[in-house]
Amino acid sequence: MKQENLAFIFPGQGSQKIGMLADLHSAFPVVKSVYDRASEVLGYDLWALSQEGEQEDINLTERTQPLLLTASFAMWQVWNELGGPQPSYMAGHSLGEWSALVCAGVIAFEDAVNIVRLRGKYMQEAVPAGEGAMAAIIGLDDEVVASACEAAREQGEVSLANFNSPGQLVIAGRKEAVQSAVDRCNEAGARKAMLLPVSAPFHTELMKPAADRLSKDLDSVLFVNPSLPIIHNVHAQAEMEPDNIKSIMLEQIYKPVGWVACVKSLTTLGCDVAIECGPGKVLAGLVKRIDKGLAVKNVDSPSLISTAIESVS
């Protein structure tokens, strides 16, 4: 049964942690099955990595991306196994958009696991290690941060990369330019402006080579019409044509993540409840600052998923 007011939202990098989904894995055999399928594609034991690896291992981009996609898809499978109602819309934050594509039936899970592994690899390789950077800027208006980036461009490429919530932005680019923009944001009165522990400048024009490489891999991957609309990061609208979706998922690599606009689109479309289908509560925190009218429920444990289904059914 479809719930008109229900959305599913899928987190991106930053939600991973050692030990995630352990209780769901113990309670639902389908979780083990999903991780086994991913491990077959990757050639290593993804579940063991998520439970017994080091945090620095799961923070490697080409491992983080399949790890989070697999976690989200496993949780979606549990939701359906328990008879949870179907959402009317989906949206994902950066990598999470690929999770949404899989859950909406646009792309086969195994194909997506391989694609996001390559996506992570190409994004990491697009700019040599140590040359790129990302920084979080908290407490300034978008226009002030954009001006700081503009002024810092004499040091190299730097631009807005993530519109996470009002007053919470991420900038990215060449390391020297990002540091210069951070300094300018601090001078402008930012509550916090700091470099993030990420070595590649995601969602900037510097990622265009990664998109070009991934384009060749996507040529042989089947995309079909989504079973329900997905609100995309690039323009906060739905795309229903497979070729358009494929194109926009390449653009998404080097264009900013418009998460604020995505959440506002969901609420405009009538959604007032969202399920964060992934480990942790990163998106719940962002949504609360964007629109308190959209209540977010987390489902990364058996008790939470049961409670969420009960509350929205």
C-alpha positions as protocol buffer text, in pm:
chain_id: "A"
residue {
  index: 1
  type: MET
  ca { x: 0 y: 0 z: 0 }
}
residue {
  index: 2
  type: LYS
  ca { x: 136 y: 343 z: -98 }
}
residue {
  index: 3
  type: GLN
  ca { x: 134 y: 627 z: 155 }
}
residue {
  index: 4
  type: GLU
  ca { x: 79 y: 962 z: -16 }
}
residue {
  index: 5
  type: ASN
  ca { x: 256 y: 1158 z: 261 }
}
residue {
  index: 6
  type: LEU
  ca { x: 556 y: 922 z: 297 }
}
residue {
  index: 7
  type: ALA
  ca { x: 906 y: 969 z: 154 }
}
residue {
  index: 8
  type: PHE
  ca { x: 1219 y: 755 z: 181 }
}
residue {
  index: 9
  type: ILE
  ca { x: 1551 y: 939 z: 207 }
}
residue {
  index: 10
  type: PHE
  ca { x: 1892 y: 776 z: 172 }
}
residue {
  index: 11
  type: PRO
  ca { x: 2216 y: 905 z: 332 }
}
residue {
  index: 12
  type: GLY
  ca { x: 2552 y: 946 z: 164 }
}
residue {
  index: 13
  type: GLN
  ca { x: 2911 y: 933 z: 283 }
}
residue {
  index: 14
  type: GLY
  ca { x: 2958 y: 1019 z: 648 }
}
residue {
  index: 15
  type: SER
  ca { x: 2692 y: 783 z: 783 }
}
residue {
  index: 16
  type: GLN
  ca { x: 2919 y: 478 z: 791 }
}
residue {
  index: 17
  type: LYS
  ca { x: 3048 y: 333 z: 1117 }
}
residue {
  index: 18
  type: ILE
  ca { x: 3198 y: 5 z: 1230 }
}
residue {
  index: 19
  type: GLY
  ca { x: 2927 y: -230 z: 1361 }
}
residue {
  index: 20
  type: MET
  ca { x: 2639 y: -74 z: 1168 }
}
residue {
  index: 21
  type: LEU
  ca { x: 2329 y: -290 z: 1110 }
}
residue {
  index: 22
  type: ALA
  ca { x: 2457 y: -564 z: 1345 }
}
residue {
  index: 23
  type: ASP
  ca { x: 2115 y: -607 z: 1514 }
}
residue {
  index: 24
  type: LEU
  ca { x: 1927 y: -611 z: 1184 }
}
residue {
  index: 25
  type: HIS
  ca { x: 2171 y: -870 z: 1047 }
}
residue {
  index: 26
  type: SER
  ca { x: 2104 y: -1095 z: 1347 }
}
residue {
  index: 27
  type: ALA
  ca { x: 1727 y: -1056 z: 1322 }
}
residue {
  index: 28
  type: PHE
  ca { x: 1667 y: -1075 z: 945 }
}
residue {
  index: 29
  type: PRO
  ca { x: 1836 y: -1331 z: 714 }
}
residue {
  index: 30
  type: VAL
  ca { x: 1762 y: -1107 z: 414 }
}
residue {
  index: 31
  type: VAL
  ca { x: 2029 y: -865 z: 543 }
}
residue {
  index: 32
  type: LYS
  ca { x: 2295 y: -1137 z: 524 }
}
residue {
  index: 33
  type: SER
  ca { x: 2172 y: -1229 z: 177 }
}
residue {
  index: 34
  type: VAL
  ca { x: 2207 y: -869 z: 52 }
}
residue {
  index: 35
  type: TYR
  ca { x: 2560 y: -838 z: 191 }
}
residue {
  index: 36
  type: ASP
  ca { x: 2654 y: -1176 z: 38 }
}
residue {
  index: 37
  type: ARG
  ca { x: 2534 y: -1054 z: -301 }
}
residue {
  index: 38
  type: ALA
  ca { x: 2743 y: -737 z: -270 }
}
residue {
  index: 39
  type: SER
  ca { x: 3050 y: -932 z: -156 }
}
residue {
  index: 40
  type: GLU
  ca { x: 3021 y: -1155 z: -462 }
}
residue {
  index: 41
  type: VAL
  ca { x: 3039 y: -847 z: -687 }
}
residue {
  index: 42
  type: LEU
  ca { x: 3322 y: -679 z: -493 }
}
residue {
  index: 43
  type: GLY
  ca { x: 3541 y: -985 z: -439 }
}
residue {
  index: 44
  type: TYR
  ca { x: 3577 y: -928 z: -63 }
}
residue {
  index: 45
  type: ASP
  ca { x: 3362 y: -984 z: 246 }
}
residue {
  index: 46
  type: LEU
  ca { x: 3173 y: -658 z: 281 }
}
residue {
  index: 47
  type: TRP
  ca { x: 2995 y: -761 z: 601 }
}
residue {
  index: 48
  type: ALA
  ca { x: 3325 y: -851 z: 772 }
}
residue {
  index: 49
  type: LEU
  ca { x: 3468 y: -514 z: 665 }
}
residue {
  index: 50
  type: SER
  ca { x: 3169 y: -331 z: 814 }
}
residue {
  index: 51
  type: GLN
  ca { x: 3192 y: -516 z: 1145 }
}
residue {
  index: 52
  type: GLU
  ca { x: 3561 y: -593 z: 1197 }
}
residue {
  index: 53
  type: GLY
  ca { x: 3747 y: -345 z: 978 }
}
residue {
  index: 54
  type: GLU
  ca { x: 3906 y: -21 z: 1090 }
}
residue {
  index: 55
  type: GLN
  ca { x: 3720 y: 308 z: 1054 }
}
residue {
  index: 56
  type: GLU
  ca { x: 3990 y: 428 z: 813 }
}
residue {
  index: 57
  type: ASP
  ca { x: 3918 y: 123 z: 594 }
}
residue {
  index: 58
  type: ILE
  ca { x: 3547 y: 195 z: 562 }
}
residue {
  index: 59
  type: ASN
  ca { x: 3623 y: 564 z: 505 }
}
residue {
  index: 60
  type: LEU
  ca { x: 3805 y: 483 z: 179 }
}
residue {
  index: 61
  type: THR
  ca { x: 3566 y: 625 z: -80 }
}
residue {
  index: 62
  type: GLU
  ca { x: 3557 y: 323 z: -309 }
}
residue {
  index: 63
  type: ARG
  ca { x: 3464 y: 108 z: -7 }
}
residue {
  index: 64
  type: THR
  ca { x: 3234 y: 357 z: 164 }
}
residue {
  index: 65
  type: GLN
  ca { x: 3010 y: 390 z: -140 }
}
residue {
  index: 66
  type: PRO
  ca { x: 2920 y: 19 z: -190 }
}
residue {
  index: 67
  type: LEU
  ca { x: 2901 y: -22 z: 188 }
}
residue {
  index: 68
  type: LEU
  ca { x: 2634 y: 245 z: 233 }
}
residue {
  index: 69
  type: LEU
  ca { x: 2442 y: 142 z: -80 }
}
residue {
  index: 70
  type: THR
  ca { x: 2430 y: -215 z: 51 }
}
residue {
  index: 71
  type: ALA
  ca { x: 2320 y: -106 z: 399 }
}
residue {
  index: 72
  type: SER
  ca { x: 2037 y: 104 z: 259 }
}
residue {
  index: 73
  type: PHE
  ca { x: 1918 y: -167 z: 21 }
}
residue {
  index: 74
  type: ALA
  ca { x: 1925 y: -426 z: 303 }
}
residue {
  index: 75
  type: MET
  ca { x: 1710 y: -198 z: 520 }
}
residue {
  index: 76
  type: TRP
  ca { x: 1468 y: -145 z: 229 }
}
residue {
  index: 77
  type: GLN
  ca { x: 1438 y: -524 z: 194 }
}
residue {
  index: 78
  type: VAL
  ca { x: 1358 y: -559 z: 565 }
}
residue {
  index: 79
  type: TRP
  ca { x: 1100 y: -280 z: 541 }
}
residue {
  index: 80
  type: ASN
  ca { x: 923 y: -464 z: 259 }
}
residue {
  index: 81
  type: GLU
  ca { x: 953 y: -803 z: 428 }
}
residue {
  index: 82
  type: LEU
  ca { x: 773 y: -659 z: 732 }
}
residue {
  index: 83
  type: GLY
  ca { x: 495 y: -516 z: 515 }
}
residue {
  index: 84
  type: GLY
  ca { x: 592 y: -150 z: 551 }
}
residue {
  index: 85
  type: PRO
  ca { x: 387 y: 88 z: 334 }
}
residue {
  index: 86
  type: GLN
  ca { x: 540 y: 209 z: 8 }
}
residue {
  index: 87
  type: PRO
  ca { x: 652 y: 572 z: -14 }
}
residue {
  index: 88
  type: SER
  ca { x: 528 y: 816 z: -277 }
}
residue {
  index: 89
  type: TYR
  ca { x: 872 y: 974 z: -329 }
}
residue {
  index: 90
  type: MET
  ca { x: 1239 y: 905 z: -270 }
}
residue {
  index: 91
  type: ALA
  ca { x: 1549 y: 1123 z: -246 }
}
residue {
  index: 92
  type: GLY
  ca { x: 1912 y: 1055 z: -162 }
}
residue {
  index: 93
  type: HIS
  ca { x: 2199 y: 1274 z: -47 }
}
residue {
  index: 94
  type: SER
  ca { x: 2482 y: 1241 z: -302 }
}
residue {
  index: 95
  type: LEU
  ca { x: 2571 y: 869 z: -303 }
}
residue {
  index: 96
  type: GLY
  ca { x: 2229 y: 805 z: -144 }
}
residue {
  index: 97
  type: GLU
  ca { x: 2070 y: 888 z: -477 }
}
residue {
  index: 98
  type: TRP
  ca { x: 2211 y: 560 z: -610 }
}
residue {
  index: 99
  type: SER
  ca { x: 2045 y: 377 z: -319 }
}
residue {
  index: 100
  type: ALA
  ca { x: 1717 y: 541 z: -419 }
}
residue {
  index: 101
  type: LEU
  ca { x: 1763 y: 423 z: -780 }
}
residue {
  index: 102
  type: VAL
  ca { x: 1810 y: 64 z: -668 }
}
residue {
  index: 103
  type: CYS
  ca { x: 1511 y: 70 z: -432 }
}
residue {
  index: 104
  type: ALA
  ca { x: 1293 y: 226 z: -704 }
}
residue {
  index: 105
  type: GLY
  ca { x: 1396 y: -49 z: -945 }
}
residue {
  index: 106
  type: VAL
  ca { x: 1585 y: 174 z: -1191 }
}
residue {
  index: 107
  type: ILE
  ca { x: 1905 y: -32 z: -1178 }
}
residue {
  index: 108
  type: ALA
  ca { x: 1983 y: -384 z: -1057 }
}
residue {
  index: 109
  type: PHE
  ca { x: 2148 y: -402 z: -715 }
}
residue {
  index: 110
  type: GLU
  ca { x: 2455 y: -591 z: -838 }
}
residue {
  index: 111
  type: ASP
  ca { x: 2508 y: -339 z: -1119 }
}
residue {
  index: 112
  type: ALA
  ca { x: 2478 y: -51 z: -872 }
}
residue {
  index: 113
  type: VAL
  ca { x: 2731 y: -205 z: -631 }
}
residue {
  index: 114
  type: ASN
  ca { x: 2989 y: -221 z: -909 }
}
residue {
  index: 115
  type: ILE
  ca { x: 2904 y: 127 z: -1040 }
}
residue {
  index: 116
  type: VAL
  ca { x: 2935 y: 300 z: -702 }
}
residue {
  index: 117
  type: ARG
  ca { x: 3265 y: 119 z: -638 }
}
residue {
  index: 118
  type: LEU
  ca { x: 3393 y: 262 z: -966 }
}
residue {
  index: 119
  type: ARG
  ca { x: 3233 y: 600 z: -889 }
}
residue {
  index: 120
  type: GLY
  ca { x: 3426 y: 615 z: -561 }
}
residue {
  index: 121
  type: LYS
  ca { x: 3749 y: 505 z: -728 }
}
residue {
  index: 122
  type: TYR
  ca { x: 3721 y: 758 z: -1010 }
}
residue {
  index: 123
  type: MET
  ca { x: 3626 y: 1042 z: -775 }
}
residue {
  index: 124
  type: GLN
  ca { x: 3928 y: 968 z: -557 }
}
residue {
  index: 125
  type: GLU
  ca { x: 4159 y: 950 z: -858 }
}
residue {
  index: 126
  type: ALA
  ca { x: 4027 y: 1265 z: -1030 }
}
residue {
  index: 127
  type: VAL
  ca { x: 4248 y: 1486 z: -813 }
}
residue {
  index: 128
  type: PRO
  ca { x: 4578 y: 1352 z: -671 }
}
residue {
  index: 129
  type: ALA
  ca { x: 4574 y: 1283 z: -297 }
}
residue {
  index: 130
  type: GLY
  ca { x: 4661 y: 1590 z: -94 }
}
residue {
  index: 131
  type: GLU
  ca { x: 4569 y: 1839 z: -368 }
}
residue {
  index: 132
  type: GLY
  ca { x: 4195 y: 1861 z: -300 }
}
residue {
  index: 133
  type: ALA
  ca { x: 3994 y: 1946 z: 10 }
}
residue {
  index: 134
  type: MET
  ca { x: 3643 y: 2002 z: 143 }
}
residue {
  index: 135
  type: ALA
  ca { x: 3536 y: 2224 z: 432 }
}
residue {
  index: 136
  type: ALA
  ca { x: 3220 y: 2271 z: 636 }
}
residue {
  index: 137
  type: ILE
  ca { x: 3097 y: 2627 z: 681 }
}
residue {
  index: 138
  type: ILE
  ca { x: 2838 y: 2683 z: 955 }
}
residue {
  index: 139
  type: GLY
  ca { x: 2656 y: 3001 z: 1045 }
}
residue {
  index: 140
  type: LEU
  ca { x: 2683 y: 3210 z: 728 }
}
residue {
  index: 141
  type: ASP
  ca { x: 2436 y: 3288 z: 450 }
}
residue {
  index: 142
  type: ASP
  ca { x: 2486 y: 3115 z: 116 }
}
residue {
  index: 143
  type: GLU
  ca { x: 2573 y: 3445 z: -54 }
}
residue {
  index: 144
  type: VAL
  ca { x: 2851 y: 3523 z: 195 }
}
residue {
  index: 145
  type: VAL
  ca { x: 3010 y: 3181 z: 145 }
}
residue {
  index: 146
  type: ALA
  ca { x: 2978 y: 3211 z: -234 }
}
residue {
  index: 147
  type: SER
  ca { x: 3157 y: 3547 z: -217 }
}
residue {
  index: 148
  type: ALA
  ca { x: 3436 y: 3396 z: -7 }
}
residue {
  index: 149
  type: CYS
  ca { x: 3482 y: 3122 z: -268 }
}
residue {
  index: 150
  type: GLU
  ca { x: 3484 y: 3379 z: -549 }
}
residue {
  index: 151
  type: ALA
  ca { x: 3756 y: 3581 z: -374 }
}
residue {
  index: 152
  type: ALA
  ca { x: 3960 y: 3267 z: -298 }
}
residue {
  index: 153
  type: ARG
  ca { x: 3965 y: 3151 z: -662 }
}
residue {
  index: 154
  type: GLU
  ca { x: 4291 y: 3336 z: -720 }
}
residue {
  index: 155
  type: GLN
  ca { x: 4440 y: 3040 z: -529 }
}
residue {
  index: 156
  type: GLY
  ca { x: 4264 y: 2780 z: -750 }
}
residue {
  index: 157
  type: GLU
  ca { x: 3923 y: 2618 z: -801 }
}
residue {
  index: 158
  type: VAL
  ca { x: 3684 y: 2635 z: -503 }
}
residue {
  index: 159
  type: SER
  ca { x: 3304 y: 2637 z: -499 }
}
residue {
  index: 160
  type: LEU
  ca { x: 2993 y: 2546 z: -303 }
}
residue {
  index: 161
  type: ALA
  ca { x: 2953 y: 2169 z: -306 }
}
residue {
  index: 162
  type: ASN
  ca { x: 2674 y: 2081 z: -59 }
}
residue {
  index: 163
  type: PHE
  ca { x: 2371 y: 2284 z: 41 }
}
residue {
  index: 164
  type: ASN
  ca { x: 2302 y: 2067 z: 346 }
}
residue {
  index: 165
  type: SER
  ca { x: 2073 y: 2294 z: 549 }
}
residue {
  index: 166
  type: PRO
  ca { x: 2027 y: 2667 z: 603 }
}
residue {
  index: 167
  type: GLY
  ca { x: 2355 y: 2795 z: 742 }
}
residue {
  index: 168
  type: GLN
  ca { x: 2532 y: 2462 z: 690 }
}
residue {
  index: 169
  type: LEU
  ca { x: 2728 y: 2443 z: 367 }
}
residue {
  index: 170
  type: VAL
  ca { x: 3023 y: 2248 z: 233 }
}
residue {
  index: 171
  type: ILE
  ca { x: 3279 y: 2398 z: -3 }
}
residue {
  index: 172
  type: ALA
  ca { x: 3534 y: 2206 z: -205 }
}
residue {
  index: 173
  type: GLY
  ca { x: 3821 y: 2252 z: -448 }
}
residue {
  index: 174
  type: ARG
  ca { x: 4199 y: 2287 z: -456 }
}
residue {
  index: 175
  type: LYS
  ca { x: 4341 y: 2266 z: -104 }
}
residue {
  index: 176
  type: GLU
  ca { x: 4501 y: 2614 z: -99 }
}
residue {
  index: 177
  type: ALA
  ca { x: 4186 y: 2777 z: -236 }
}
residue {
  index: 178
  type: VAL
  ca { x: 3961 y: 2596 z: 12 }
}
residue {
  index: 179
  type: GLN
  ca { x: 4185 y: 2707 z: 301 }
}
residue {
  index: 180
  type: SER
  ca { x: 4174 y: 3064 z: 171 }
}
residue {
  index: 181
  type: ALA
  ca { x: 3791 y: 3050 z: 155 }
}
residue {
  index: 182
  type: VAL
  ca { x: 3779 y: 2904 z: 508 }
}
residue {
  index: 183
  type: ASP
  ca { x: 3992 y: 3193 z: 635 }
}
residue {
  index: 184
  type: ARG
  ca { x: 3759 y: 3443 z: 466 }
}
residue {
  index: 185
  type: CYS
  ca { x: 3452 y: 3273 z: 614 }
}
residue {
  index: 186
  type: ASN
  ca { x: 3607 y: 3291 z: 961 }
}
residue {
  index: 187
  type: GLU
  ca { x: 3676 y: 3661 z: 908 }
}
residue {
  index: 188
  type: ALA
  ca { x: 3310 y: 3703 z: 800 }
}
residue {
  index: 189
  type: GLY
  ca { x: 3192 y: 3562 z: 1134 }
}
residue {
  index: 190
  type: ALA
  ca { x: 3126 y: 3195 z: 1062 }
}
residue {
  index: 191
  type: ARG
  ca { x: 3027 y: 2998 z: 1372 }
}
residue {
  index: 192
  type: LYS
  ca { x: 3250 y: 2722 z: 1242 }
}
residue {
  index: 193
  type: ALA
  ca { x: 3464 y: 2687 z: 929 }
}
residue {
  index: 194
  type: MET
  ca { x: 3685 y: 2384 z: 917 }
}
residue {
  index: 195
  type: LEU
  ca { x: 3848 y: 2139 z: 678 }
}
residue {
  index: 196
  type: LEU
  ca { x: 3685 y: 1796 z: 661 }
}
residue {
  index: 197
  type: PRO
  ca { x: 3875 y: 1464 z: 671 }
}
residue {
  index: 198
  type: VAL
  ca { x: 3814 y: 1409 z: 298 }
}
residue {
  index: 199
  type: SER
  ca { x: 4093 y: 1414 z: 42 }
}
residue {
  index: 200
  type: ALA
  ca { x: 3892 y: 1469 z: -277 }
}
residue {
  index: 201
  type: PRO
  ca { x: 3686 y: 1776 z: -373 }
}
residue {
  index: 202
  type: PHE
  ca { x: 3354 y: 1606 z: -444 }
}
residue {
  index: 203
  type: HIS
  ca { x: 3071 y: 1782 z: -629 }
}
residue {
  index: 204
  type: THR
  ca { x: 3290 y: 2039 z: -804 }
}
residue {
  index: 205
  type: GLU
  ca { x: 3405 y: 2082 z: -1165 }
}
residue {
  index: 206
  type: LEU
  ca { x: 3727 y: 1904 z: -1062 }
}
residue {
  index: 207
  type: MET
  ca { x: 3521 y: 1583 z: -1060 }
}
residue {
  index: 208
  type: LYS
  ca { x: 3431 y: 1612 z: -1430 }
}
residue {
  index: 209
  type: PRO
  ca { x: 3700 y: 1356 z: -1530 }
}
residue {
  index: 210
  type: ALA
  ca { x: 3539 y: 1105 z: -1290 }
}
residue {
  index: 211
  type: ALA
  ca { x: 3201 y: 1157 z: -1455 }
}
residue {
  index: 212
  type: ASP
  ca { x: 3356 y: 1109 z: -1801 }
}
residue {
  index: 213
  type: ARG
  ca { x: 3513 y: 780 z: -1693 }
}
residue {
  index: 214
  type: LEU
  ca { x: 3193 y: 656 z: -1529 }
}
residue {
  index: 215
  type: SER
  ca { x: 2994 y: 745 z: -1841 }
}
residue {
  index: 216
  type: LYS
  ca { x: 3173 y: 468 z: -2031 }
}
residue {
  index: 217
  type: ASP
  ca { x: 3083 y: 212 z: -1762 }
}
residue {
  index: 218
  type: LEU
  ca { x: 2719 y: 322 z: -1760 }
}
residue {
  index: 219
  type: ASP
  ca { x: 2688 y: 263 z: -2135 }
}
residue {
  index: 220
  type: SER
  ca { x: 2650 y: -110 z: -2070 }
}
residue {
  index: 221
  type: VAL
  ca { x: 2420 y: -83 z: -1764 }
}
residue {
  index: 222
  type: LEU
  ca { x: 2044 y: -114 z: -1803 }
}
residue {
  index: 223
  type: PHE
  ca { x: 1837 y: 171 z: -1656 }
}
residue {
  index: 224
  type: VAL
  ca { x: 1456 y: 140 z: -1654 }
}
residue {
  index: 225
  type: ASN
  ca { x: 1170 y: 369 z: -1548 }
}
residue {
  index: 226
  type: PRO
  ca { x: 1152 y: 418 z: -1169 }
}
residue {
  index: 227
  type: SER
  ca { x: 859 y: 263 z: -984 }
}
residue {
  index: 228
  type: LEU
  ca { x: 811 y: 598 z: -807 }
}
residue {
  index: 229
  type: PRO
  ca { x: 957 y: 949 z: -848 }
}
residue {
  index: 230
  type: ILE
  ca { x: 1304 y: 1026 z: -716 }
}
residue {
  index: 231
  type: ILE
  ca { x: 1386 y: 1390 z: -637 }
}
residue {
  index: 232
  type: HIS
  ca { x: 1736 y: 1449 z: -772 }
}
residue {
  index: 233
  type: ASN
  ca { x: 2017 y: 1651 z: -613 }
}
residue {
  index: 234
  type: VAL
  ca { x: 2103 y: 1847 z: -927 }
}
residue {
  index: 235
  type: HIS
  ca { x: 1768 y: 2025 z: -977 }
}
residue {
  index: 236
  type: ALA
  ca { x: 1536 y: 1897 z: -697 }
}
residue {
  index: 237
  type: GLN
  ca { x: 1295 y: 1750 z: -952 }
}
residue {
  index: 238
  type: ALA
  ca { x: 1194 y: 1400 z: -1058 }
}
residue {
  index: 239
  type: GLU
  ca { x: 1311 y: 1237 z: -1381 }
}
residue {
  index: 240
  type: MET
  ca { x: 1113 y: 942 z: -1515 }
}
residue {
  index: 241
  type: GLU
  ca { x: 1302 y: 870 z: -1839 }
}
residue {
  index: 242
  type: PRO
  ca { x: 1592 y: 622 z: -1797 }
}
residue {
  index: 243
  type: ASP
  ca { x: 1828 y: 812 z: -2031 }
}
residue {
  index: 244
  type: ASN
  ca { x: 1765 y: 1137 z: -1844 }
}
residue {
  index: 245
  type: ILE
  ca { x: 1831 y: 964 z: -1512 }
}
residue {
  index: 246
  type: LYS
  ca { x: 2158 y: 822 z: -1642 }
}
residue {
  index: 247
  type: SER
  ca { x: 2270 y: 1168 z: -1755 }
}
residue {
  index: 248
  type: ILE
  ca { x: 2174 y: 1336 z: -1431 }
}
residue {
  index: 249
  type: MET
  ca { x: 2360 y: 1076 z: -1223 }
}
residue {
  index: 250
  type: LEU
  ca { x: 2676 y: 1173 z: -1411 }
}
residue {
  index: 251
  type: GLU
  ca { x: 2612 y: 1546 z: -1362 }
}
residue {
  index: 252
  type: GLN
  ca { x: 2556 y: 1478 z: -993 }
}
residue {
  index: 253
  type: ILE
  ca { x: 2925 y: 1389 z: -953 }
}
residue {
  index: 254
  type: TYR
  ca { x: 3049 y: 1739 z: -1039 }
}
residue {
  index: 255
  type: LYS
  ca { x: 2750 y: 1959 z: -951 }
}
residue {
  index: 256
  type: PRO
  ca { x: 2648 y: 2072 z: -600 }
}
residue {
  index: 257
  type: VAL
  ca { x: 2420 y: 1861 z: -380 }
}
residue {
  index: 258
  type: GLY
  ca { x: 2103 y: 2066 z: -346 }
}
residue {
  index: 259
  type: TRP
  ca { x: 1973 y: 1889 z: -37 }
}
residue {
  index: 260
  type: VAL
  ca { x: 1782 y: 2191 z: 95 }
}
residue {
  index: 261
  type: ALA
  ca { x: 1593 y: 2217 z: -235 }
}
residue {
  index: 262
  type: CYS
  ca { x: 1526 y: 1840 z: -238 }
}
residue {
  index: 263
  type: VAL
  ca { x: 1367 y: 1848 z: 108 }
}
residue {
  index: 264
  type: LYS
  ca { x: 1159 y: 2152 z: 17 }
}
residue {
  index: 265
  type: SER
  ca { x: 1038 y: 1970 z: -296 }
}
residue {
  index: 266
  type: LEU
  ca { x: 929 y: 1671 z: -85 }
}
residue {
  index: 267
  type: THR
  ca { x: 726 y: 1891 z: 149 }
}
residue {
  index: 268
  type: THR
  ca { x: 575 y: 2087 z: -141 }
}
residue {
  index: 269
  type: LEU
  ca { x: 464 y: 1753 z: -288 }
}
residue {
  index: 270
  type: GLY
  ca { x: 280 y: 1674 z: 35 }
}
residue {
  index: 271
  type: CYS
  ca { x: 527 y: 1457 z: 227 }
}
residue {
  index: 272
  type: ASP
  ca { x: 525 y: 1509 z: 603 }
}
residue {
  index: 273
  type: VAL
  ca { x: 699 y: 1185 z: 711 }
}
residue {
  index: 274
  type: ALA
  ca { x: 1033 y: 1053 z: 585 }
}
residue {
  index: 275
  type: ILE
  ca { x: 1214 y: 728 z: 660 }
}
residue {
  index: 276
  type: GLU
  ca { x: 1593 y: 765 z: 676 }
}
residue {
  index: 277
  type: CYS
  ca { x: 1686 y: 438 z: 508 }
}
residue {
  index: 278
  type: GLY
  ca { x: 2047 y: 403 z: 608 }
}
residue {
  index: 279
  type: PRO
  ca { x: 2265 y: 388 z: 919 }
}
residue {
  index: 280
  type: GLY
  ca { x: 2262 y: 679 z: 1161 }
}
residue {
  index: 281
  type: LYS
  ca { x: 2071 y: 1006 z: 1181 }
}
residue {
  index: 282
  type: VAL
  ca { x: 2267 y: 1247 z: 963 }
}
residue {
  index: 283
  type: LEU
  ca { x: 1974 y: 1332 z: 736 }
}
residue {
  index: 284
  type: ALA
  ca { x: 1729 y: 1358 z: 1027 }
}
residue {
  index: 285
  type: GLY
  ca { x: 1949 y: 1633 z: 1171 }
}
residue {
  index: 286
  type: LEU
  ca { x: 1966 y: 1820 z: 840 }
}
residue {
  index: 287
  type: VAL
  ca { x: 1593 y: 1791 z: 771 }
}
residue {
  index: 288
  type: LYS
  ca { x: 1507 y: 1931 z: 1115 }
}
residue {
  index: 289
  type: ARG
  ca { x: 1697 y: 2249 z: 1022 }
}
residue {
  index: 290
  type: ILE
  ca { x: 1538 y: 2270 z: 674 }
}
residue {
  index: 291
  type: ASP
  ca { x: 1170 y: 2202 z: 747 }
}
residue {
  index: 292
  type: LYS
  ca { x: 1035 y: 2090 z: 1083 }
}
residue {
  index: 293
  type: GLY
  ca { x: 714 y: 1991 z: 903 }
}
residue {
  index: 294
  type: LEU
  ca { x: 890 y: 1680 z: 769 }
}
residue {
  index: 295
  type: ALA
  ca { x: 926 y: 1428 z: 1054 }
}
residue {
  index: 296
  type: VAL
  ca { x: 1214 y: 1182 z: 999 }
}
residue {
  index: 297
  type: LYS
  ca { x: 1210 y: 831 z: 1143 }
}
residue {
  index: 298
  type: ASN
  ca { x: 1522 y: 616 z: 1169 }
}
residue {
  index: 299
  type: VAL
  ca { x: 1507 y: 244 z: 1101 }
}
residue {
  index: 300
  type: ASP
  ca { x: 1857 y: 104 z: 1158 }
}
residue {
  index: 301
  type: SER
  ca { x: 1755 y: -144 z: 1431 }
}
residue {
  index: 302
  type: PRO
  ca { x: 1474 y: -403 z: 1462 }
}
residue {
  index: 303
  type: SER
  ca { x: 1287 y: -201 z: 1724 }
}
residue {
  index: 304
  type: LEU
  ca { x: 1313 y: 126 z: 1530 }
}
residue {
  index: 305
  type: ILE
  ca { x: 1194 y: -29 z: 1206 }
}
residue {
  index: 306
  type: SER
  ca { x: 897 y: -196 z: 1379 }
}
residue {
  index: 307
  type: THR
  ca { x: 803 y: 129 z: 1553 }
}
residue {
  index: 308
  type: ALA
  ca { x: 830 y: 324 z: 1228 }
}
residue {
  index: 309
  type: ILE
  ca { x: 609 y: 83 z: 1036 }
}
residue {
  index: 310
  type: GLU
  ca { x: 351 y: 90 z: 1311 }
}
residue {
  index: 311
  type: SER
  ca { x: 347 y: 470 z: 1317 }
}
residue {
  index: 312
  type: VAL
  ca { x: 303 y: 519 z: 942 }
}
residue {
  index: 313
  type: SER
  ca { x: 70 y: 227 z: 863 }
}
